[in-house]
Short mmCIF file of C-alpha atoms and ligand atoms in Angstrom, two decimals:
data_model
loop_
_atom_site.label_atom_id
_atom_site.label_comp_id
_atom_site.label_asym_id
_atom_site.label_seq_id
_atom_site.Cartn_x
_atom_site.Cartn_y
_atom_site.Cartn_z
CA MET A 1 301.27 81.40 122.46
CA VAL A 2 298.01 78.94 123.83
CA LEU A 3 297.85 75.16 122.32
CA ILE A 4 294.05 74.39 123.05
CA ASP A 5 294.07 71.63 124.99
CA GLY A 6 290.53 69.96 123.30
CA LYS A 7 291.33 66.33 125.01
CA ALA A 8 291.55 67.73 128.85
CA THR A 9 289.03 70.00 127.68
CA ALA A 10 286.61 66.85 126.84
CA ASN A 11 287.98 65.09 129.88
CA GLN A 12 286.50 67.79 132.37
CA ILE A 13 283.30 68.04 130.63
CA LYS A 14 282.54 64.44 130.55
CA ASN A 15 283.66 64.18 134.26
CA GLU A 16 280.97 66.62 134.55
CA ILE A 17 278.82 64.88 133.06
CA ALA A 18 279.55 61.55 134.52
CA GLU A 19 278.40 63.99 137.82
CA GLU A 20 275.30 64.42 136.64
CA VAL A 21 274.63 60.82 135.70
CA LYS A 22 275.02 59.89 139.28
CA ALA A 23 272.51 62.20 140.29
CA ILE A 24 270.39 61.01 137.86
CA GLN A 25 271.07 57.21 139.24
CA SER A 26 270.78 58.09 142.81
CA LYS A 27 267.29 59.50 142.90
CA GLY A 28 266.12 55.57 141.18
CA GLU A 29 266.23 56.75 137.81
CA ARG A 30 268.02 54.46 134.87
CA ALA A 31 271.43 55.84 132.96
CA PRO A 32 271.16 58.52 129.70
CA HIS A 33 271.18 55.67 126.55
CA LEU A 34 272.71 56.89 123.24
CA ALA A 35 272.64 54.35 120.35
CA ALA A 36 274.70 54.55 117.24
CA VAL A 37 273.86 53.35 113.74
CA LEU A 38 277.08 52.48 111.07
CA VAL A 39 275.86 51.03 108.15
CA GLY A 40 279.08 49.34 106.53
CA ASN A 41 282.69 49.11 107.09
CA ASP A 42 284.04 52.72 106.35
CA GLY A 43 287.41 51.98 108.76
CA ALA A 44 287.57 55.96 109.99
CA SER A 45 283.63 56.23 111.18
CA LEU A 46 283.86 52.21 112.33
CA THR A 47 286.40 54.38 114.64
CA TYR A 48 284.30 57.43 115.36
CA VAL A 49 281.43 55.32 116.39
CA GLY A 50 283.71 52.76 118.65
CA SER A 51 285.25 56.06 120.03
CA LYS A 52 281.19 57.61 120.87
CA VAL A 53 280.57 53.94 122.16
CA ARG A 54 283.67 53.93 124.73
CA SER A 55 282.64 57.32 125.66
CA CYS A 56 279.62 56.68 127.18
CA GLU A 57 280.95 53.80 129.21
CA LYS A 58 283.53 56.07 130.34
CA VAL A 59 280.25 58.21 131.86
CA GLY A 60 278.03 56.07 133.17
CA PHE A 61 275.44 56.06 130.25
CA ASP A 62 274.41 52.65 129.09
CA SER A 63 274.99 52.39 124.84
CA SER A 64 273.89 50.17 121.72
CA LEU A 65 276.45 50.09 118.63
CA ILE A 66 273.27 48.60 115.69
CA ARG A 67 275.46 47.92 112.88
CA LEU A 68 273.71 47.00 109.79
CA PRO A 69 275.50 45.56 106.31
CA GLU A 70 276.70 48.19 103.50
CA GLU A 71 274.02 46.40 101.32
CA THR A 72 270.80 47.65 103.59
CA THR A 73 268.16 48.91 101.91
CA GLU A 74 266.94 52.68 102.13
CA ALA A 75 263.73 50.97 103.39
CA GLU A 76 265.12 48.94 105.77
CA LEU A 77 267.06 51.51 107.26
CA LEU A 78 263.79 53.75 107.69
CA THR A 79 262.13 50.63 109.64
CA LYS A 80 264.97 50.68 111.42
CA ILE A 81 265.23 54.78 112.71
CA LYS A 82 260.69 54.37 113.24
CA GLU A 83 261.98 50.84 116.22
CA LEU A 84 264.54 53.82 117.15
CA ASN A 85 262.11 56.53 117.23
CA GLN A 86 259.33 54.77 119.57
CA ASP A 87 262.53 53.02 121.84
CA ASP A 88 261.40 54.72 125.25
CA THR A 89 264.40 53.25 126.63
CA LEU A 90 266.12 55.00 124.39
CA ASP A 91 266.94 58.70 124.84
CA GLY A 92 269.22 59.88 121.73
CA TYR A 93 270.66 58.18 118.58
CA ILE A 94 272.91 58.77 115.64
CA VAL A 95 273.09 57.50 112.50
CA GLN A 96 276.57 57.89 111.28
CA LEU A 97 278.02 59.75 108.64
CA PRO A 98 278.17 59.20 105.70
CA LEU A 99 275.66 56.67 103.87
CA PRO A 100 276.63 53.90 101.82
CA LYS A 101 275.46 56.27 97.96
CA HIS A 102 272.65 54.14 97.77
CA ILE A 103 271.35 55.67 100.55
CA ASP A 104 269.71 59.03 100.70
CA GLU A 105 270.97 60.90 103.93
CA GLU A 106 268.14 63.60 103.62
CA LYS A 107 265.34 61.47 103.85
CA VAL A 108 267.02 58.98 106.59
CA LEU A 109 267.87 62.18 108.38
CA LEU A 110 263.79 63.73 108.13
CA ALA A 111 263.08 60.44 109.49
CA ILE A 112 264.51 61.03 112.64
CA ASP A 113 262.66 61.95 115.54
CA PRO A 114 264.10 65.54 116.12
CA LYS A 115 263.38 64.70 120.12
CA LYS A 116 266.34 62.01 119.61
CA ASP A 117 268.31 63.75 117.05
CA VAL A 118 271.52 64.39 119.73
CA ASP A 119 273.37 65.62 116.53
CA GLY A 120 271.25 67.86 115.24
CA PHE A 121 271.02 67.04 112.21
CA HIS A 122 267.42 67.29 111.26
CA PRO A 123 266.14 70.17 109.53
CA SER A 124 263.94 71.26 112.77
CA ASN A 125 266.65 70.89 114.58
CA PHE A 126 268.81 72.99 112.43
CA GLY A 127 265.71 75.47 111.94
CA ARG A 128 266.32 76.31 115.75
CA MET A 129 269.22 76.43 115.81
CA ALA A 130 269.46 79.34 113.20
CA LEU A 131 266.68 81.27 114.98
CA GLU A 132 268.60 80.36 118.73
CA LEU A 133 265.71 78.36 119.92
CA GLU A 134 266.40 75.62 122.56
CA THR A 135 268.14 72.70 120.99
CA PHE A 136 270.65 70.00 119.79
CA ILE A 137 273.43 71.94 118.80
CA PRO A 138 275.71 69.83 116.17
CA ALA A 139 278.31 68.12 118.09
CA THR A 140 281.46 69.83 116.66
CA PRO A 141 280.60 73.29 116.04
CA PHE A 142 279.31 73.15 120.22
CA GLY A 143 282.47 71.75 120.53
CA ILE A 144 284.40 75.02 119.01
CA MET A 145 281.77 76.94 121.12
CA GLN A 146 282.35 75.37 124.21
CA LEU A 147 286.88 75.49 123.50
CA ILE A 148 286.40 79.16 122.47
CA GLU A 149 283.76 79.64 126.20
CA ARG A 150 286.42 77.90 128.59
CA TYR A 151 289.71 79.32 126.85
CA ASP A 152 287.34 82.77 127.29
CA ILE A 153 288.23 83.71 123.47
CA ASP A 154 286.79 87.12 122.78
CA THR A 155 285.21 87.60 119.42
CA GLN A 156 283.20 90.32 120.26
CA GLY A 157 283.08 92.51 116.77
CA LYS A 158 285.92 90.04 115.79
CA HIS A 159 286.21 88.64 111.85
CA VAL A 160 285.71 85.32 111.74
CA VAL A 161 286.76 83.67 108.27
CA VAL A 162 285.31 79.98 108.03
CA ILE A 163 287.32 77.55 105.56
CA GLY A 164 284.35 75.36 104.10
CA ARG A 165 280.13 75.49 104.49
CA SER A 166 279.21 71.92 105.04
CA HIS A 167 276.31 71.52 107.00
CA ILE A 168 277.70 69.82 109.62
CA VAL A 169 280.04 72.39 110.71
CA GLY A 170 281.50 75.52 108.50
CA ARG A 171 277.15 77.00 108.17
CA PRO A 172 276.43 75.64 111.58
CA ILE A 173 279.90 77.29 113.25
CA SER A 174 279.22 80.82 111.18
CA ILE A 175 275.44 81.26 112.42
CA LEU A 176 276.65 80.57 116.31
CA MET A 177 279.28 82.63 116.04
CA SER A 178 277.33 85.76 115.07
CA GLN A 179 274.42 85.05 117.19
CA LYS A 180 274.00 87.57 119.44
CA GLY A 181 276.02 86.82 123.17
CA ALA A 182 279.08 86.60 125.40
CA TYR A 183 280.85 84.19 123.02
CA GLY A 184 278.92 85.42 119.66
CA ASN A 185 278.91 88.70 118.33
CA ALA A 186 281.58 87.85 115.21
CA THR A 187 281.66 89.40 111.91
CA VAL A 188 281.45 86.31 110.22
CA THR A 189 282.66 85.16 106.34
CA VAL A 190 281.83 81.84 104.68
CA ALA A 191 284.61 80.67 102.50
CA HIS A 192 284.29 78.29 100.45
CA SER A 193 285.45 76.59 96.79
CA ARG A 194 283.86 79.57 94.63
CA THR A 195 285.56 82.16 96.82
CA LYS A 196 288.15 84.66 94.93
CA ASP A 197 291.23 85.99 96.96
CA LEU A 198 290.93 83.64 100.12
CA LYS A 199 294.16 84.80 101.46
CA SER A 200 293.50 88.36 101.23
CA LEU A 201 290.55 87.25 104.02
CA THR A 202 292.21 85.26 105.73
CA GLN A 203 295.07 87.51 105.96
CA GLN A 204 292.43 89.93 107.61
CA ALA A 205 290.68 87.53 110.25
CA ASP A 206 291.40 87.58 114.06
CA ILE A 207 289.85 84.17 114.12
CA ILE A 208 289.95 81.28 111.41
CA VAL A 209 287.61 78.09 112.02
CA SER A 210 289.41 75.83 108.66
CA ALA A 211 286.55 73.24 107.82
CA LEU A 212 288.20 71.58 104.88
CA GLY A 213 289.89 67.97 104.77
CA VAL A 214 292.91 69.33 102.93
CA PRO A 215 296.09 68.89 105.28
CA GLY A 216 298.40 71.87 105.21
CA PHE A 217 295.83 74.58 103.53
CA VAL A 218 296.66 77.40 105.53
CA THR A 219 299.63 78.38 105.69
CA ALA A 220 301.74 81.18 107.69
CA ASP A 221 301.19 83.85 104.85
CA MET A 222 298.10 83.13 105.39
CA VAL A 223 297.35 84.52 108.85
CA LYS A 224 298.09 87.66 110.52
CA LYS A 225 299.69 87.62 114.09
CA GLY A 226 297.88 86.61 117.23
CA VAL A 227 294.98 85.07 115.12
CA VAL A 228 292.91 82.25 116.91
CA ILE A 229 293.47 79.23 114.92
CA ILE A 230 290.65 76.57 115.07
CA ASP A 231 291.59 73.65 112.73
CA VAL A 232 288.14 70.87 112.08
CA GLY A 233 290.33 68.78 109.23
CA ILE A 234 291.09 65.32 110.29
CA THR A 235 292.21 63.64 107.21
CA ARG A 236 293.86 60.06 107.34
CA VAL A 237 296.94 60.54 105.19
CA GLU A 238 299.12 57.03 104.24
CA ASP A 239 302.30 56.35 106.06
CA ALA A 240 303.77 52.80 106.19
CA SER A 241 306.18 54.35 109.06
CA LYS A 242 303.22 54.19 111.24
CA GLU A 243 301.92 51.17 113.27
CA LYS A 244 298.15 52.17 111.87
CA GLY A 245 299.38 52.58 108.08
CA TYR A 246 298.59 56.35 108.60
CA TYR A 247 298.90 59.50 110.79
CA ILE A 248 295.90 62.15 111.07
CA THR A 249 296.76 65.18 110.09
CA GLY A 250 294.34 69.13 110.16
CA ASP A 251 293.97 71.57 107.29
CA VAL A 252 296.31 73.75 109.39
CA ASP A 253 299.99 73.56 108.74
CA PHE A 254 300.49 73.66 112.43
CA ASP A 255 304.80 74.59 112.73
CA SER A 256 304.84 77.54 111.23
CA VAL A 257 301.25 78.70 111.92
CA ALA A 258 301.21 78.52 116.17
CA GLN A 259 304.26 81.12 115.67
CA LYS A 260 301.77 83.96 114.38
CA ALA A 261 298.87 82.63 116.64
CA SER A 262 297.63 84.13 120.19
CA PHE A 263 295.27 80.36 120.32
CA ILE A 264 295.79 77.42 118.31
CA THR A 265 294.16 73.69 118.05
CA PRO A 266 296.43 70.68 117.42
CA VAL A 267 295.34 67.63 115.53
CA PRO A 268 294.86 65.60 117.17
CA GLY A 269 293.83 66.44 120.55
CA GLY A 270 292.03 69.27 119.40
CA VAL A 271 288.25 70.01 118.15
CA GLY A 272 288.12 66.20 117.63
CA PRO A 273 288.08 64.80 121.24
CA MET A 274 285.13 68.17 122.01
CA THR A 275 282.77 66.58 119.39
CA ILE A 276 282.66 63.34 121.76
CA ALA A 277 282.19 65.04 124.72
CA MET A 278 279.31 67.50 123.22
CA LEU A 279 277.44 64.48 121.58
CA LEU A 280 277.45 63.06 125.30
CA LYS A 281 276.55 66.37 126.50
CA ASN A 282 273.04 66.84 123.92
CA THR A 283 272.45 62.93 125.22
CA LEU A 284 272.08 64.30 129.16
CA LEU A 285 269.89 67.58 128.04
CA ALA A 286 267.77 64.99 125.92
CA ARG A 287 267.38 63.06 128.95
CA LYS A 288 266.41 66.23 130.46
CA TRP A 289 264.11 67.65 127.90
CA ASN A 290 262.31 64.33 126.95
CA ALA A 291 261.42 63.25 130.59
N1 GUN B 1 280.29 61.45 110.26
C1 GUN B 1 281.22 62.25 110.90
N2 GUN B 1 280.85 63.87 111.44
C2 GUN B 1 279.55 62.97 111.77
C3 GUN B 1 279.16 63.38 113.28
O1 GUN B 1 279.05 64.35 114.52
N3 GUN B 1 277.90 62.73 112.95
C4 GUN B 1 277.80 62.18 112.84
N4 GUN B 1 276.06 61.28 112.48
N5 GUN B 1 278.20 61.30 111.29
C5 GUN B 1 279.34 61.77 111.22
#
């Protein structure tokens, strides 16, 4: 069994990005600049955004954290977005999701200039991805594809079962893995809450990508020997015995499933760190494409 080390791979990618930043600066040009907009005080979002900003510093990017209060209106947020679209010192930005309930997420994502949409969430970027055109690939599926590539996992003609059909992970990864190419050409099944007899599907799967957010959902009896497991679940489970008051766990019952797997990503330290590395990669691409 090979434990896929997302943390080490993400650090490797960050080092590669840092080298490129040095090369940009040696030409007398400014460093790439990423901004993150965070509305409200959601604990997990604060942690993620903080981590994104710290990673920018690590690779030599400029970064801006724009914090807006929970009561920010949709109109106010849209005004801010217009400002960011016009800011020439900014290569890319993200609006951290979820947004407070009174703000229409779809409207906000549509307002982001696709050229600065380093999350790849704008419909035109998502459409470009589906059509295999050059674009920003959403960071989490982009990170999964990088792990598959860097660990040279064979996907040709393999049966992939994706659990979850979210716009951020399940849907895009199903598109990417079925595309033509070296780490594509898979036959993909997208399973979701209405899927019947999920177990019979996962038992046939060569590769399982679980993006559900239910701790311990994938158990050893659901998988065949030699399966590749990509666990995208990141759930905070309250636990008073931990310093932070919680621990982080994935969708997969790691200890039992690892016994049968050929490759497996841990949580934490698997897909999570890759997401941030690929956001930085997209910002670097924005810098190149918009130059
Ligand atoms: N919330 C959870 N994941 C993401 C992400 O990749 N980007 C943004 N903007 N919000 C998120």
